[in-house]
PDB file of C-alpha atoms in Angstrom:
ATOM      1  CA  GLY A  25     -13.766 -40.753  34.299  1.00 63.00           C
ATOM      2  CA  TYR A  26     -15.499 -39.054  31.523  1.00 63.00           C
ATOM      3  CA  ASP A  27     -15.690 -35.667  33.269  1.00 70.00           C
ATOM      4  CA  GLU A  28     -11.750 -35.796  33.550  1.00 68.00           C
ATOM      5  CA  LEU A  29     -11.428 -36.549  29.872  1.00 61.00           C
ATOM      6  CA  VAL A  30     -13.862 -33.653  28.923  1.00 64.00           C
ATOM      7  CA  ALA A  31     -11.593 -31.335  31.268  1.00 69.00           C
ATOM      8  CA  VAL A  32      -8.476 -32.494  29.617  1.00 63.00           C
ATOM      9  CA  HIS A  33     -10.013 -31.784  26.306  1.00 62.00           C
ATOM     10  CA  ARG A  34     -10.994 -28.214  27.219  1.00 69.00           C
ATOM     11  CA  VAL A  35      -7.472 -27.536  28.503  1.00 69.00           C
ATOM     12  CA  THR A  36      -6.121 -29.030  25.293  1.00 67.00           C
ATOM     13  CA  GLN A  37      -8.348 -26.846  23.144  1.00 69.00           C
ATOM     14  CA  TRP A  38      -7.194 -23.734  24.932  1.00 74.00           C
ATOM     15  CA  GLY A  39      -3.462 -24.866  24.484  1.00 72.00           C
ATOM     16  CA  GLN A  40      -4.008 -25.375  20.852  1.00 70.00           C
ATOM     17  CA  ALA A  41      -5.783 -21.847  20.621  1.00 72.00           C
ATOM     18  CA  ALA A  42      -2.725 -20.336  22.400  1.00 78.00           C
ATOM     19  CA  ALA A  43      -0.355 -22.332  20.086  1.00 74.00           C
ATOM     20  CA  TYR A  44      -2.232 -20.986  16.975  1.00 74.00           C
ATOM     21  CA  LEU A  45      -1.855 -17.378  18.327  1.00 78.00           C
ATOM     22  CA  ILE A  46       1.848 -17.898  19.288  1.00 83.00           C
ATOM     23  CA  GLY A  47       2.499 -19.078  15.569  1.00 81.00           C
ATOM     24  CA  ALA A  48       0.035 -16.842  13.815  1.00 82.00           C
ATOM     25  CA  VAL A  49       1.336 -13.521  15.191  1.00 87.00           C
ATOM     26  CA  PRO A  50       5.009 -13.812  14.113  1.00 91.00           C
ATOM     27  CA  PHE A  51       3.638 -15.368  10.749  1.00 91.00           C
ATOM     28  CA  MET A  52       1.588 -12.139  10.208  1.00 91.00           C
ATOM     29  CA  LEU A  53       4.471  -9.881  11.183  1.00 93.00           C
ATOM     30  CA  TRP A  54       6.679 -11.747   8.730  1.00 95.00           C
ATOM     31  CA  LEU A  55       4.046 -11.509   5.982  1.00 95.00           C
ATOM     32  CA  GLY A  56       3.707  -7.797   6.286  1.00 95.00           C
ATOM     33  CA  ARG A  57       7.610  -7.250   6.168  1.00 96.00           C
ATOM     34  CA  ALA A  58       7.855  -9.775   3.297  1.00 96.00           C
ATOM     35  CA  TYR A  59       5.290  -7.826   1.237  1.00 96.00           C
ATOM     36  CA  ALA A  60       6.984  -4.620   2.146  1.00 96.00           C
ATOM     37  CA  TRP A  61      10.334  -5.940   0.884  1.00 96.00           C
ATOM     38  CA  GLY A  62       8.537  -7.544  -2.215  1.00 95.00           C
ATOM     39  CA  ILE A  63       7.058  -4.155  -3.130  1.00 96.00           C
ATOM     40  CA  TYR A  64      10.245  -2.222  -2.520  1.00 95.00           C
ATOM     41  CA  LEU A  65      12.386  -4.745  -4.713  1.00 95.00           C
ATOM     42  CA  THR A  66       9.949  -5.304  -7.638  1.00 94.00           C
ATOM     43  CA  GLY A  67       7.577  -2.336  -7.616  1.00 93.00           C
ATOM     44  CA  SER A  68       5.007  -4.898  -8.428  1.00 92.00           C
ATOM     45  CA  PRO A  69       1.379  -3.452  -8.950  1.00 93.00           C
ATOM     46  CA  ASN A  70       0.130  -6.854  -8.231  1.00 94.00           C
ATOM     47  CA  LEU A  71       1.716  -7.065  -4.869  1.00 95.00           C
ATOM     48  CA  ARG A  72       0.700  -3.489  -4.011  1.00 94.00           C
ATOM     49  CA  GLU A  73      -2.997  -4.471  -4.941  1.00 94.00           C
ATOM     50  CA  GLU A  74      -2.918  -7.630  -2.761  1.00 92.00           C
ATOM     51  CA  GLU A  75      -1.575  -5.521   0.077  1.00 91.00           C
ATOM     52  CA  GLN A  76      -4.266  -2.959  -0.230  1.00 91.00           C
ATOM     53  CA  ARG A  77      -6.925  -5.602  -0.410  1.00 90.00           C
ATOM     54  CA  GLY A  78      -5.769  -6.576   3.138  1.00 86.00           C
ATOM     55  CA  LEU A  79      -3.314  -9.273   4.031  1.00 86.00           C
ATOM     56  CA  PHE A  80      -4.686 -10.404   7.268  1.00 85.00           C
ATOM     57  CA  LEU A  81      -8.309 -10.121   6.935  1.00 82.00           C
ATOM     58  CA  GLY A  82      -8.626 -13.576   5.436  1.00 80.00           C
ATOM     59  CA  PHE A  83      -7.154 -15.151   8.553  1.00 79.00           C
ATOM     60  CA  PHE A  84     -10.181 -13.941  10.589  1.00 80.00           C
ATOM     61  CA  VAL A  85     -13.235 -13.472   8.198  1.00 82.00           C
ATOM     62  CA  PRO A  86     -15.213 -16.725   8.291  1.00 78.00           C
ATOM     63  CA  VAL A  87     -15.725 -17.001   4.431  1.00 81.00           C
ATOM     64  CA  ALA A  88     -12.362 -15.696   3.338  1.00 83.00           C
ATOM     65  CA  PHE A  89     -10.597 -17.806   5.894  1.00 81.00           C
ATOM     66  CA  TRP A  90     -10.759 -20.618   3.262  1.00 83.00           C
ATOM     67  CA  VAL A  91      -9.241 -18.833   0.458  1.00 89.00           C
ATOM     68  CA  ARG A  92      -7.686 -15.576   1.165  1.00 90.00           C
ATOM     69  CA  PRO A  93      -4.482 -16.504   3.051  1.00 90.00           C
ATOM     70  CA  TYR A  94      -3.530 -18.932   0.132  1.00 93.00           C
ATOM     71  CA  GLN A  95      -4.158 -15.976  -2.309  1.00 93.00           C
ATOM     72  CA  VAL A  96      -1.911 -13.617  -0.209  1.00 93.00           C
ATOM     73  CA  VAL A  97       0.920 -16.082   0.038  1.00 94.00           C
ATOM     74  CA  GLN A  98       0.743 -17.307  -3.557  1.00 94.00           C
ATOM     75  CA  ALA A  99       0.864 -13.796  -4.766  1.00 94.00           C
ATOM     76  CA  LEU A 100       3.986 -13.057  -2.779  1.00 95.00           C
ATOM     77  CA  ASN A 101       5.455 -16.234  -4.190  1.00 93.00           C
ATOM     78  CA  ALA A 102       4.615 -15.373  -7.788  1.00 93.00           C
ATOM     79  CA  GLY A 103       5.847 -11.641  -7.149  1.00 93.00           C
ATOM     80  CA  ILE A 104       9.339 -12.533  -5.934  1.00 93.00           C
ATOM     81  CA  ASP A 105      11.491 -14.051  -8.749  1.00 89.00           C
ATOM     82  CA  PRO A 106      15.133 -13.717  -8.148  1.00 88.00           C
ATOM     83  CA  LEU A 107      16.110 -15.281 -11.421  1.00 83.00           C
ATOM     84  CA  SER A 108      14.346 -12.420 -13.328  1.00 83.00           C
ATOM     85  CA  GLU A 109      17.250 -10.157 -12.092  1.00 83.00           C
ATOM     86  CA  PRO A 110      20.817 -10.699 -13.599  1.00 80.00           C
ATOM     87  CA  GLU A 111      23.672 -11.769 -11.334  1.00 77.00           C
ATOM     88  CA  PRO A 112      25.494  -8.712 -10.277  1.00 73.00           C
ATOM     89  CA  PRO A 113      29.129  -8.315 -11.178  1.00 68.00           C
ATOM     90  CA  PRO A 114      31.672  -8.755  -8.542  1.00 64.00           C
ATOM     91  CA  SER A 115      33.293  -5.628  -6.971  1.00 63.00           C
ATOM     92  CA  PRO A 116      36.874  -5.506  -8.296  1.00 58.00           C
ATOM     93  CA  LEU A 117      37.996  -4.870  -4.656  1.00 60.00           C
ATOM     94  CA  HIS A 118      36.487  -8.243  -3.416  1.00 57.00           C
ATOM     95  CA  ALA A 119      37.129 -10.391  -6.542  1.00 55.00           C
ATOM     96  CA  PRO A 120      39.361 -13.398  -6.058  1.00 56.00           C
ATOM     97  CA  GLU A 121      42.783 -13.006  -7.520  1.00 58.00           C
ATOM     98  CA  GLY A 122      42.700 -14.005 -11.390  1.00 54.00           C
ATOM     99  CA  TYR A 123      38.812 -13.677 -11.423  1.00 47.00           C
ATOM    100  CA  ARG A 124      37.859 -12.649 -15.050  1.00 51.00           C
ATOM    101  CA  GLY A 125      34.095 -12.557 -14.696  1.00 49.00           C
ATOM    102  CA  ARG A 126      31.524 -15.282 -14.677  1.00 48.00           C
ATOM    103  CA  SER A 127      30.511 -16.956 -17.835  1.00 46.00           C
ATOM    104  CA  SER A 128      26.735 -17.573 -17.796  1.00 45.00           C
ATOM    105  CA  SER A 129      27.107 -20.615 -20.046  1.00 40.00           C
ATOM    106  CA  LEU A 130      29.403 -22.338 -17.757  1.00 42.00           C
ATOM    107  CA  GLU A 131      28.115 -21.248 -14.269  1.00 47.00           C
ATOM    108  CA  PRO A 132      24.390 -21.420 -13.881  1.00 50.00           C
ATOM    109  CA  ALA A 133      22.719 -19.195 -11.421  1.00 51.00           C
ATOM    110  CA  PRO A 134      22.138 -20.515  -7.945  1.00 56.00           C
ATOM    111  CA  ARG A 135      18.880 -22.373  -7.691  1.00 65.00           C
ATOM    112  CA  VAL A 136      16.461 -20.829  -5.145  1.00 69.00           C
ATOM    113  CA  ALA A 137      13.910 -23.490  -4.155  1.00 78.00           C
ATOM    114  CA  LEU A 138      10.323 -22.825  -4.462  1.00 85.00           C
ATOM    115  CA  PRO A 139       8.185 -22.838  -1.319  1.00 89.00           C
ATOM    116  CA  PRO A 140       5.622 -25.584  -1.084  1.00 93.00           C
ATOM    117  CA  VAL A 141       2.614 -23.040  -0.903  1.00 93.00           C
ATOM    118  CA  LYS A 142       0.039 -25.611  -2.028  1.00 94.00           C
ATOM    119  CA  LEU A 143       1.230 -28.226   0.493  1.00 94.00           C
ATOM    120  CA  TRP A 144       1.142 -25.650   3.395  1.00 93.00           C
ATOM    121  CA  TRP A 145      -2.448 -24.566   2.250  1.00 93.00           C
ATOM    122  CA  GLY A 146      -3.710 -28.159   1.790  1.00 93.00           C
ATOM    123  CA  LEU A 147      -2.523 -28.984   5.415  1.00 92.00           C
ATOM    124  CA  TRP A 148      -4.073 -25.672   6.678  1.00 88.00           C
ATOM    125  CA  LEU A 149      -7.399 -26.703   5.121  1.00 89.00           C
ATOM    126  CA  LEU A 150      -6.973 -30.164   6.636  1.00 88.00           C
ATOM    127  CA  THR A 151      -6.433 -29.059  10.201  1.00 85.00           C
ATOM    128  CA  SER A 152      -9.170 -26.367   9.840  1.00 80.00           C
ATOM    129  CA  ALA A 153     -11.676 -28.995   8.590  1.00 81.00           C
ATOM    130  CA  LEU A 154     -10.550 -31.527  11.208  1.00 78.00           C
ATOM    131  CA  SER A 155     -11.003 -28.989  14.018  1.00 73.00           C
ATOM    132  CA  PHE A 156     -14.783 -28.520  13.027  1.00 69.00           C
ATOM    133  CA  CYS A 157     -15.429 -32.011  11.644  1.00 68.00           C
ATOM    134  CA  PRO A 158     -18.289 -33.806  13.250  1.00 63.00           C
ATOM    135  CA  PHE A 159     -16.373 -37.142  13.154  1.00 66.00           C
ATOM    136  CA  ILE A 160     -13.565 -35.576  15.127  1.00 63.00           C
ATOM    137  CA  VAL A 161     -16.021 -33.890  17.521  1.00 62.00           C
ATOM    138  CA  ALA A 162     -17.650 -37.188  17.941  1.00 66.00           C
ATOM    139  CA  GLU A 163     -14.231 -39.116  18.436  1.00 64.00           C
ATOM    140  CA  LEU A 164     -13.398 -36.473  21.043  1.00 62.00           C
ATOM    141  CA  GLU A 165     -16.294 -37.586  23.149  1.00 64.00           C
ATOM    142  CA  ARG A 166     -15.491 -41.257  22.541  1.00 69.00           C
ATOM    143  CA  ASP A 167     -11.795 -41.378  22.547  1.00 66.00           C
ATOM    144  CA  PRO A 168     -10.187 -38.017  23.182  1.00 65.00           C
ATOM    145  CA  LEU A 169      -6.578 -39.134  23.204  1.00 71.00           C
ATOM    146  CA  TYR A 170      -6.811 -40.757  19.700  1.00 71.00           C
ATOM    147  CA  ALA A 171      -8.502 -37.754  18.023  1.00 72.00           C
ATOM    148  CA  GLN A 172      -6.310 -35.178  19.941  1.00 74.00           C
ATOM    149  CA  LEU A 173      -3.297 -37.116  18.542  1.00 79.00           C
ATOM    150  CA  ALA A 174      -4.589 -37.060  14.977  1.00 78.00           C
ATOM    151  CA  LEU A 175      -5.311 -33.374  15.245  1.00 78.00           C
ATOM    152  CA  ALA A 176      -1.877 -32.603  16.747  1.00 81.00           C
ATOM    153  CA  LEU A 177      -0.130 -34.563  14.108  1.00 87.00           C
ATOM    154  CA  ALA A 178      -1.979 -32.670  11.318  1.00 86.00           C
ATOM    155  CA  ARG A 179      -1.389 -29.270  12.937  1.00 85.00           C
ATOM    156  CA  SER A 180       2.501 -30.253  13.377  1.00 88.00           C
ATOM    157  CA  ALA A 181       2.572 -31.135   9.594  1.00 92.00           C
ATOM    158  CA  ASP A 182       0.990 -27.775   8.922  1.00 90.00           C
ATOM    159  CA  ALA A 183       3.325 -25.794  11.084  1.00 90.00           C
ATOM    160  CA  LEU A 184       6.388 -27.623   9.440  1.00 93.00           C
ATOM    161  CA  ALA A 185       5.097 -26.854   6.000  1.00 94.00           C
ATOM    162  CA  ALA A 186       4.491 -23.188   6.944  1.00 93.00           C
ATOM    163  CA  ALA A 187       8.115 -22.899   8.370  1.00 93.00           C
ATOM    164  CA  VAL A 188       9.281 -24.186   4.845  1.00 95.00           C
ATOM    165  CA  VAL A 189       7.321 -21.647   3.172  1.00 95.00           C
ATOM    166  CA  VAL A 190       8.569 -18.759   5.257  1.00 95.00           C
ATOM    167  CA  SER A 191      12.110 -19.969   5.078  1.00 94.00           C
ATOM    168  CA  ARG A 192      11.996 -20.390   1.303  1.00 94.00           C
ATOM    169  CA  LEU A 193      10.126 -17.243   0.527  1.00 95.00           C
ATOM    170  CA  THR A 194      12.535 -15.273   2.796  1.00 95.00           C
ATOM    171  CA  ALA A 195      15.551 -16.859   0.777  1.00 93.00           C
ATOM    172  CA  ARG A 196      13.861 -15.657  -2.458  1.00 93.00           C
ATOM    173  CA  ILE A 197      13.609 -12.254  -1.282  1.00 95.00           C
ATOM    174  CA  VAL A 198      17.139 -12.085   0.044  1.00 92.00           C
ATOM    175  CA  GLU A 199      18.436 -13.470  -3.207  1.00 91.00           C
ATOM    176  CA  LEU A 200      16.523 -10.773  -5.230  1.00 92.00           C
ATOM    177  CA  ALA A 201      17.700  -8.078  -2.914  1.00 92.00           C
ATOM    178  CA  ARG A 202      21.430  -9.437  -3.313  1.00 88.00           C
ATOM    179  CA  ARG A 203      21.086  -9.396  -7.054  1.00 87.00           C
ATOM    180  CA  LYS A 204      19.653  -5.791  -7.131  1.00 88.00           C
ATOM    181  CA  GLY A 205      22.588  -4.691  -4.974  1.00 84.00           C
ATOM    182  CA  VAL A 206      20.432  -4.005  -2.024  1.00 85.00           C
ATOM    183  CA  LEU A 207      22.550  -6.398   0.095  1.00 74.00           C
ATOM    184  CA  ARG A 208      26.200  -7.044  -0.482  1.00 63.00           C
ATOM    185  CA  GLU A 209      27.555 -10.599  -0.035  1.00 50.00           C
ATOM    186  CA  ALA A 210      30.333 -10.753   2.482  1.00 45.00           C
ATOM    187  CA  HIS A 211      33.557 -11.886   0.903  1.00 42.00           C
ATOM    188  CA  GLY A 212      36.040 -13.556   3.324  1.00 40.00           C
TER     189      GLY A 212
END
C-alpha cells in the first residue's frame, strides 16, 4: 500500500544521495587537478583567481549552488585553448622517412571538440529544480514510480553530459600539454 511506496521512495532518495556523492567526489578531484594543469600550462591569472575564490564552495553553499559550479567549469573551458599554441615540430629521431615538415596551409591543426558546458549546466539546474519542485513532490505522493523515473532520466542525462564535459576538457588539457612539449606523443 501507500506506506510501502513511501518506504520505497525514502530508500530511493538515499540511493540518489549516495549516487550523487559517488559522482561528485571524483568530479571534484578531477576539477582540482584540471585547474592545477590549466594554471601550470597557461599561467592564466583568471584561472588562479577562480581557484582562489574556491572551486568547491559553490557545490555546497545554497545560493552559490545555482551559479558557481557553472562559472568554475566555464572559466576552465575558456582558459584552456590548445589551438593558441603552435604545433610542435617533430623530433628528427621520430620523424617518418622523407618527412620535410608540416605545411600549416595544407594540414590544418587537429580539432579539439568543445565541451557542452551549457548543456551540462542546464541539465544540472533541471535536475536540481525537479528534486525540490512541488509538482514532483506531489507526484511522488500520488505516483512515486512515474516521478522517480522522470527524475532518474533527467539525472542520467545530466551525468552523461558531465562525463562528456570532463572528457572533452581533459582532451583539451592533454592537447595543450602536448603542444607545449610537456607530453611527448608516442611514435610507433
